Amino acid sequence: HTHTHTQMMEMDGSEPAPLVDDINSLIAVTAGECERADEEKCERPYLSVKYSKDAKRNWDLFYKRNTVNFFKDRHWLVREFPVLLTETNDNEERPVLLEIGCGVGNTIFPVRKENPHLFVYGCDLSPRAVDFVKQHDEYSDGHCNAFQCDLRSDNILDHMETSTVDIITALFVFSAMSLDEMTPVIDNIKKVLKPGGVVCFRDYGIYDHAMLRFKKGHKLQPQLYFRQDGTRAFYFKQEQVRDLFESNGFTTNKVGYVSRETVNKKEGLSAARVFVQGEFCLSTESK
């Protein structure tokens, strides 16, 4: 299926990926392919509304079908974001991590293995995904707290206290929504992040292999597509990620494009993937 989720395994390198400013130096595709993607017409506006409204249901069905078997554990995380290895926070206390869009725990558990000092909150809009996290052998109330929350509309303070989080991981979660849904999510997570706290971001980059594989008729808005199962994928330009955070009270520690070769073992294919990766710090004035 050319427009379902791409189940890819990242090639493990020991070095962090270099962050690059110029997308053109990374993409292994022709200008024609990029142009075709840019010029393709968007589908009827009511579809945008429909897939936004059905996001919770479609992700819940995704986890019903795939259970815990789809996404791979993210062992590359501490290599890319060494801040996750922090053993005590500025107050000499246990550091607190919030993973948004936690899915079935592919970040929570590998990160806790690397850094047992962390207390980890995880939230996802899919109740089923949260149940899988809670059923995990390594889940315990002393180290983790997983809860269902649609950050686009629910108030995160129903589950957590203000300014209690040191680090937030946002990995392939903002791409599951449209650009206009992202600011409410940032407003929400700002409530629980301490001033000086950090967001670790990685998501799909524009002209990524998966974006160019979409068949005609799947484009909802510029850079936003819907998959066969009704979930959505937004492919970011680096500037959009920077603007998203900087216009909402963050400063940019670093941001750039990352190119990774990934391997689809089932089909024996390798593909050049493009991601945007960044680290953003909540300004002390913005609280």
mmCIF file of C-alpha atoms in Angstrom:
data_model
loop_
_atom_site.group_PDB
_atom_site.id
_atom_site.type_symbol
_atom_site.label_atom_id
_atom_site.label_comp_id
_atom_site.label_asym_id
_atom_site.label_seq_id
_atom_site.Cartn_x
_atom_site.Cartn_y
_atom_site.Cartn_z
ATOM 1 C CA HIS A 1 0.000 0.000 0.000
ATOM 2 C CA THR A 2 1.576 3.237 -1.046
ATOM 3 C CA HIS A 3 -0.411 5.444 1.285
ATOM 4 C CA THR A 4 -0.587 3.523 4.533
ATOM 5 C CA HIS A 5 1.813 3.961 7.440
ATOM 6 C CA THR A 6 5.409 3.293 6.494
ATOM 7 C CA GLN A 7 6.782 0.777 8.919
ATOM 8 C CA MET A 8 10.450 1.569 8.842
ATOM 9 C CA MET A 9 13.364 0.638 10.990
ATOM 10 C CA GLU A 10 15.938 3.331 11.470
ATOM 11 C CA MET A 11 19.502 2.319 10.745
ATOM 12 C CA ASP A 12 21.376 2.630 14.011
ATOM 13 C CA GLY A 13 24.303 4.983 14.057
ATOM 14 C CA SER A 14 26.249 5.773 17.185
ATOM 15 C CA GLU A 15 26.568 9.457 16.279
ATOM 16 C CA PRO A 16 23.728 11.982 16.487
ATOM 17 C CA ALA A 17 22.331 12.920 13.096
ATOM 18 C CA PRO A 18 23.776 16.150 11.682
ATOM 19 C CA LEU A 19 21.139 18.899 11.458
ATOM 20 C CA VAL A 20 21.075 20.536 8.033
ATOM 21 C CA ASP A 21 19.494 23.865 7.007
ATOM 22 C CA ASP A 22 19.100 23.239 3.313
ATOM 23 C CA ILE A 23 16.489 20.652 2.345
ATOM 24 C CA ASN A 24 17.871 20.472 -1.198
ATOM 25 C CA SER A 25 21.157 19.029 0.015
ATOM 26 C CA LEU A 26 19.284 16.088 1.527
ATOM 27 C CA ILE A 27 16.521 14.908 -0.713
ATOM 28 C CA ALA A 28 17.214 12.100 -3.103
ATOM 29 C CA VAL A 29 14.308 13.009 -5.390
ATOM 30 C CA THR A 30 13.969 15.086 -8.505
ATOM 31 C CA ALA A 31 12.741 18.672 -8.546
ATOM 32 C CA GLY A 32 9.881 17.399 -10.717
ATOM 33 C CA GLU A 33 8.601 15.103 -7.969
ATOM 34 C CA CYS A 34 8.677 17.936 -5.433
ATOM 35 C CA GLU A 35 6.915 20.284 -7.833
ATOM 36 C CA ARG A 36 4.217 17.725 -8.540
ATOM 37 C CA ALA A 37 3.553 17.375 -4.793
ATOM 38 C CA ASP A 38 3.432 21.173 -4.334
ATOM 39 C CA GLU A 39 1.074 21.715 -7.250
ATOM 40 C CA GLU A 40 -1.378 18.908 -6.558
ATOM 41 C CA LYS A 41 -4.810 20.287 -5.716
ATOM 42 C CA CYS A 42 -6.207 19.793 -2.220
ATOM 43 C CA GLU A 43 -9.258 17.621 -1.744
ATOM 44 C CA ARG A 44 -12.666 19.001 -0.785
ATOM 45 C CA PRO A 45 -12.530 21.149 2.403
ATOM 46 C CA TYR A 46 -15.186 19.077 4.201
ATOM 47 C CA LEU A 47 -12.727 16.146 4.228
ATOM 48 C CA SER A 48 -10.305 18.214 6.331
ATOM 49 C CA VAL A 49 -13.054 18.761 8.881
ATOM 50 C CA LYS A 50 -14.064 15.089 8.795
ATOM 51 C CA TYR A 51 -10.562 13.701 9.368
ATOM 52 C CA SER A 52 -9.928 16.198 12.151
ATOM 53 C CA LYS A 53 -13.156 15.192 13.906
ATOM 54 C CA ASP A 54 -12.488 11.478 13.455
ATOM 55 C CA ALA A 55 -8.828 11.564 14.591
ATOM 56 C CA LYS A 56 -9.447 9.965 17.983
ATOM 57 C CA ARG A 57 -11.608 7.231 16.504
ATOM 58 C CA ASN A 58 -9.180 6.510 13.638
ATOM 59 C CA TRP A 59 -6.126 6.279 15.899
ATOM 60 C CA ASP A 60 -8.051 4.072 18.313
ATOM 61 C CA LEU A 61 -8.920 1.739 15.425
ATOM 62 C CA PHE A 62 -5.275 1.829 14.330
ATOM 63 C CA TYR A 63 -4.211 0.491 17.752
ATOM 64 C CA LYS A 64 -7.054 -2.030 17.737
ATOM 65 C CA ARG A 65 -5.711 -3.458 14.463
ATOM 66 C CA ASN A 66 -1.997 -3.219 15.181
ATOM 67 C CA THR A 67 -1.952 -3.555 18.998
ATOM 68 C CA VAL A 68 1.641 -3.093 20.199
ATOM 69 C CA ASN A 69 3.253 -4.467 17.057
ATOM 70 C CA PHE A 70 3.517 -1.520 14.703
ATOM 71 C CA PHE A 71 6.012 1.095 15.847
ATOM 72 C CA LYS A 72 9.490 0.065 16.912
ATOM 73 C CA ASP A 73 11.008 1.082 20.231
ATOM 74 C CA ARG A 74 12.923 4.320 19.842
ATOM 75 C CA HIS A 75 16.386 3.364 21.011
ATOM 76 C CA TRP A 76 17.900 6.304 19.071
ATOM 77 C CA LEU A 77 16.359 8.856 21.399
ATOM 78 C CA VAL A 78 19.091 9.466 23.933
ATOM 79 C CA ARG A 79 21.654 9.646 21.130
ATOM 80 C CA GLU A 80 19.697 12.501 19.521
ATOM 81 C CA PHE A 81 18.512 14.140 22.756
ATOM 82 C CA PRO A 82 21.151 13.731 25.493
ATOM 83 C CA VAL A 83 18.992 15.955 27.760
ATOM 84 C CA LEU A 84 16.953 12.779 28.358
ATOM 85 C CA LEU A 85 19.857 11.406 30.391
ATOM 86 C CA THR A 86 19.481 14.166 33.033
ATOM 87 C CA GLU A 87 19.632 12.515 36.450
ATOM 88 C CA THR A 88 18.430 15.402 38.606
ATOM 89 C CA ASN A 89 16.695 18.642 37.685
ATOM 90 C CA ASP A 90 17.711 22.167 38.757
ATOM 91 C CA ASN A 91 16.089 21.632 42.167
ATOM 92 C CA GLU A 92 18.110 18.455 42.704
ATOM 93 C CA GLU A 93 14.898 16.459 42.321
ATOM 94 C CA ARG A 94 13.881 13.581 40.107
ATOM 95 C CA PRO A 95 13.447 14.915 36.540
ATOM 96 C CA VAL A 96 9.958 14.691 35.019
ATOM 97 C CA LEU A 97 9.344 13.845 31.372
ATOM 98 C CA LEU A 98 6.057 14.202 29.509
ATOM 99 C CA GLU A 99 5.719 12.208 26.300
ATOM 100 C CA ILE A 100 2.865 13.541 24.150
ATOM 101 C CA GLY A 101 1.280 11.160 21.661
ATOM 102 C CA CYS A 102 2.814 8.308 23.627
ATOM 103 C CA GLY A 103 1.125 5.549 21.614
ATOM 104 C CA VAL A 104 1.821 2.163 23.203
ATOM 105 C CA GLY A 105 4.986 3.302 24.989
ATOM 106 C CA ASN A 106 7.730 3.049 22.340
ATOM 107 C CA THR A 107 9.432 6.067 23.916
ATOM 108 C CA ILE A 108 8.449 5.733 27.557
ATOM 109 C CA PHE A 109 9.973 2.334 28.237
ATOM 110 C CA PRO A 110 13.228 2.571 26.233
ATOM 111 C CA VAL A 111 13.949 5.980 27.789
ATOM 112 C CA ARG A 112 13.236 4.749 31.313
ATOM 113 C CA LYS A 113 15.617 1.847 30.668
ATOM 114 C CA GLU A 114 18.365 4.322 29.682
ATOM 115 C CA ASN A 115 17.551 6.718 32.526
ATOM 116 C CA PRO A 116 15.748 5.079 35.477
ATOM 117 C CA HIS A 117 15.867 8.440 37.349
ATOM 118 C CA LEU A 118 13.061 9.828 35.154
ATOM 119 C CA PHE A 119 9.433 9.962 36.161
ATOM 120 C CA VAL A 120 7.449 9.756 32.920
ATOM 121 C CA TYR A 121 3.961 10.999 32.111
ATOM 122 C CA GLY A 122 2.514 9.776 28.827
ATOM 123 C CA CYS A 123 -0.641 10.931 27.101
ATOM 124 C CA ASP A 124 -2.376 9.940 23.901
ATOM 125 C CA LEU A 125 -5.736 10.720 22.355
ATOM 126 C CA SER A 126 -6.370 6.970 21.875
ATOM 127 C CA PRO A 127 -7.783 5.286 25.008
ATOM 128 C CA ARG A 128 -6.696 1.932 23.612
ATOM 129 C CA ALA A 129 -3.063 3.039 23.251
ATOM 130 C CA VAL A 130 -3.040 4.254 26.874
ATOM 131 C CA ASP A 131 -4.430 0.884 28.013
ATOM 132 C CA PHE A 132 -1.546 -0.873 26.233
ATOM 133 C CA VAL A 133 0.955 1.353 28.068
ATOM 134 C CA LYS A 134 -0.641 0.492 31.407
ATOM 135 C CA GLN A 135 -0.562 -3.237 30.602
ATOM 136 C CA HIS A 136 3.175 -3.135 29.827
ATOM 137 C CA ASP A 137 5.363 -5.269 32.133
ATOM 138 C CA GLU A 138 7.520 -2.261 33.004
ATOM 139 C CA TYR A 139 4.656 0.097 33.847
ATOM 140 C CA SER A 140 4.393 1.027 37.508
ATOM 141 C CA ASP A 141 2.734 3.955 39.244
ATOM 142 C CA GLY A 142 5.988 4.848 40.981
ATOM 143 C CA HIS A 143 7.682 5.624 37.659
ATOM 144 C CA CYS A 144 4.949 6.311 35.074
ATOM 145 C CA ASN A 145 1.535 7.853 34.701
ATOM 146 C CA ALA A 146 -0.310 7.349 31.402
ATOM 147 C CA PHE A 147 -3.610 9.076 30.636
ATOM 148 C CA GLN A 148 -5.949 9.706 27.720
ATOM 149 C CA CYS A 149 -6.068 13.333 26.581
ATOM 150 C CA ASP A 150 -6.813 15.011 23.271
ATOM 151 C CA LEU A 151 -4.400 17.916 23.572
ATOM 152 C CA ARG A 152 -6.208 19.818 20.801
ATOM 153 C CA SER A 153 -9.265 20.324 22.998
ATOM 154 C CA ASP A 154 -8.947 18.744 26.481
ATOM 155 C CA ASN A 155 -7.247 20.596 29.328
ATOM 156 C CA ILE A 156 -4.040 18.822 30.369
ATOM 157 C CA LEU A 157 -4.366 20.376 33.843
ATOM 158 C CA ASP A 158 -7.168 17.894 34.523
ATOM 159 C CA HIS A 159 -4.369 15.294 34.740
ATOM 160 C CA MET A 160 -1.243 17.177 35.821
ATOM 161 C CA GLU A 161 -0.111 20.149 37.900
ATOM 162 C CA THR A 162 1.093 23.459 36.440
ATOM 163 C CA SER A 163 4.854 23.837 35.795
ATOM 164 C CA THR A 164 5.912 20.359 36.930
ATOM 165 C CA VAL A 165 7.621 19.026 33.788
ATOM 166 C CA ASP A 166 11.331 19.380 32.916
ATOM 167 C CA ILE A 167 11.320 17.800 29.437
ATOM 168 C CA ILE A 168 8.631 17.102 26.836
ATOM 169 C CA THR A 169 9.129 14.667 23.962
ATOM 170 C CA ALA A 170 7.041 15.378 20.850
ATOM 171 C CA LEU A 171 7.946 12.663 18.355
ATOM 172 C CA PHE A 172 5.855 12.168 15.232
ATOM 173 C CA VAL A 173 2.824 13.610 17.019
ATOM 174 C CA PHE A 174 2.340 17.114 15.571
ATOM 175 C CA SER A 175 2.295 15.560 12.081
ATOM 176 C CA ALA A 176 -0.930 13.765 12.999
ATOM 177 C CA MET A 177 -2.830 17.067 12.898
ATOM 178 C CA SER A 178 -3.304 20.120 10.699
ATOM 179 C CA LEU A 179 -1.205 23.246 11.109
ATOM 180 C CA ASP A 180 -4.057 25.189 12.730
ATOM 181 C CA GLU A 181 -4.538 22.491 15.393
ATOM 182 C CA MET A 182 -0.913 22.713 16.556
ATOM 183 C CA THR A 183 -0.971 26.028 18.461
ATOM 184 C CA PRO A 184 -3.714 24.898 20.904
ATOM 185 C CA VAL A 185 -1.559 21.826 21.627
ATOM 186 C CA ILE A 186 1.485 24.006 22.351
ATOM 187 C CA ASP A 187 -0.619 26.267 24.593
ATOM 188 C CA ASN A 188 -1.717 23.164 26.481
ATOM 189 C CA ILE A 189 1.721 21.657 27.041
ATOM 190 C CA LYS A 190 3.153 25.060 28.061
ATOM 191 C CA LYS A 191 0.913 24.937 31.124
ATOM 192 C CA VAL A 192 2.799 21.989 32.592
ATOM 193 C CA LEU A 193 6.339 22.756 31.356
ATOM 194 C CA LYS A 194 8.585 24.639 33.765
ATOM 195 C CA PRO A 195 10.150 27.902 32.561
ATOM 196 C CA GLY A 196 13.475 26.832 31.069
ATOM 197 C CA GLY A 197 12.014 23.384 30.294
ATOM 198 C CA VAL A 198 12.822 21.764 26.965
ATOM 199 C CA VAL A 199 10.747 20.246 24.150
ATOM 200 C CA CYS A 200 12.509 17.539 22.111
ATOM 201 C CA PHE A 201 10.883 17.471 18.675
ATOM 202 C CA ARG A 202 11.221 15.100 15.739
ATOM 203 C CA ASP A 203 8.742 14.716 12.903
ATOM 204 C CA TYR A 204 8.320 14.156 9.177
ATOM 205 C CA GLY A 205 10.061 16.638 6.880
ATOM 206 C CA ILE A 206 8.784 18.000 3.579
ATOM 207 C CA TYR A 207 9.503 15.814 0.501
ATOM 208 C CA ASP A 208 10.088 12.820 2.739
ATOM 209 C CA HIS A 209 9.883 9.507 0.896
ATOM 210 C CA ALA A 210 6.474 8.764 2.458
ATOM 211 C CA MET A 211 5.010 12.125 1.358
ATOM 212 C CA LEU A 212 5.973 11.598 -2.259
ATOM 213 C CA ARG A 213 4.478 8.091 -2.249
ATOM 214 C CA PHE A 214 0.923 9.314 -1.636
ATOM 215 C CA LYS A 215 -1.364 8.653 -4.587
ATOM 216 C CA LYS A 216 -3.377 11.511 -6.041
ATOM 217 C CA GLY A 217 -6.486 12.427 -4.082
ATOM 218 C CA HIS A 218 -4.976 12.164 -0.577
ATOM 219 C CA LYS A 219 -3.917 15.782 -0.083
ATOM 220 C CA LEU A 220 -6.123 17.682 2.388
ATOM 221 C CA GLN A 221 -4.122 20.911 2.718
ATOM 222 C CA PRO A 222 -0.636 21.950 1.646
ATOM 223 C CA GLN A 223 1.734 19.332 3.188
ATOM 224 C CA LEU A 224 -1.157 17.500 4.902
ATOM 225 C CA TYR A 225 -2.349 14.095 3.647
ATOM 226 C CA PHE A 226 -4.730 11.406 4.801
ATOM 227 C CA ARG A 227 -3.817 7.732 4.834
ATOM 228 C CA GLN A 228 -6.038 4.850 3.883
ATOM 229 C CA ASP A 229 -6.969 4.284 7.537
ATOM 230 C CA GLY A 230 -8.079 7.903 8.012
ATOM 231 C CA THR A 231 -5.079 9.038 10.075
ATOM 232 C CA ARG A 232 -3.278 12.141 8.810
ATOM 233 C CA ALA A 233 0.332 13.068 8.113
ATOM 234 C CA PHE A 234 1.764 16.580 7.902
ATOM 235 C CA TYR A 235 5.259 17.057 6.412
ATOM 236 C CA PHE A 236 7.100 20.010 7.950
ATOM 237 C CA LYS A 237 9.386 22.681 6.606
ATOM 238 C CA GLN A 238 12.072 23.553 9.128
ATOM 239 C CA GLU A 239 10.897 27.204 9.299
ATOM 240 C CA GLN A 240 7.369 26.089 10.223
ATOM 241 C CA VAL A 241 8.655 24.178 13.230
ATOM 242 C CA ARG A 242 10.794 27.104 14.353
ATOM 243 C CA ASP A 243 7.857 29.539 13.944
ATOM 244 C CA LEU A 244 5.455 27.216 15.737
ATOM 245 C CA PHE A 245 7.594 27.296 18.871
ATOM 246 C CA GLU A 246 9.075 30.794 18.686
ATOM 247 C CA SER A 247 5.681 32.435 18.171
ATOM 248 C CA ASN A 248 4.443 30.624 21.289
ATOM 249 C CA GLY A 249 7.056 31.677 23.832
ATOM 250 C CA PHE A 250 9.938 29.287 23.125
ATOM 251 C CA THR A 251 13.510 29.935 22.073
ATOM 252 C CA THR A 252 15.242 27.599 19.637
ATOM 253 C CA ASN A 253 18.237 25.677 20.964
ATOM 254 C CA LYS A 254 18.640 23.926 17.620
ATOM 255 C CA VAL A 255 16.551 22.849 14.648
ATOM 256 C CA GLY A 256 17.277 21.363 11.247
ATOM 257 C CA TYR A 257 16.560 18.649 8.717
ATOM 258 C CA VAL A 258 17.826 15.154 9.341
ATOM 259 C CA SER A 259 18.265 12.534 6.680
ATOM 260 C CA ARG A 260 18.190 8.908 7.697
ATOM 261 C CA GLU A 261 18.302 5.795 5.635
ATOM 262 C CA THR A 262 15.612 3.452 6.864
ATOM 263 C CA VAL A 263 14.999 -0.120 5.877
ATOM 264 C CA ASN A 264 11.661 -1.784 5.305
ATOM 265 C CA LYS A 265 12.614 -5.358 6.098
ATOM 266 C CA LYS A 266 9.367 -6.810 4.799
ATOM 267 C CA GLU A 267 9.756 -5.337 1.328
ATOM 268 C CA GLY A 268 13.558 -5.316 1.350
ATOM 269 C CA LEU A 269 13.595 -1.608 0.474
ATOM 270 C CA SER A 270 15.698 1.174 1.818
ATOM 271 C CA ALA A 271 14.447 4.734 1.671
ATOM 272 C CA ALA A 272 15.889 8.144 2.359
ATOM 273 C CA ARG A 273 13.668 9.616 5.027
ATOM 274 C CA VAL A 274 13.594 13.335 5.824
ATOM 275 C CA PHE A 275 12.792 14.495 9.348
ATOM 276 C CA VAL A 276 12.824 17.837 11.109
ATOM 277 C CA GLN A 277 14.457 17.684 14.495
ATOM 278 C CA GLY A 278 14.789 20.378 17.109
ATOM 279 C CA GLU A 279 15.088 21.342 20.741
ATOM 280 C CA PHE A 280 13.106 24.289 22.074
ATOM 281 C CA CYS A 281 13.318 25.953 25.469
ATOM 282 C CA LEU A 282 10.374 27.648 27.199
ATOM 283 C CA SER A 283 11.328 31.258 27.878
ATOM 284 C CA THR A 284 11.051 32.309 31.496
ATOM 285 C CA GLU A 285 9.015 35.386 30.488
ATOM 286 C CA SER A 286 6.380 33.422 28.631
ATOM 287 C CA LYS A 287 4.700 31.797 31.631
#
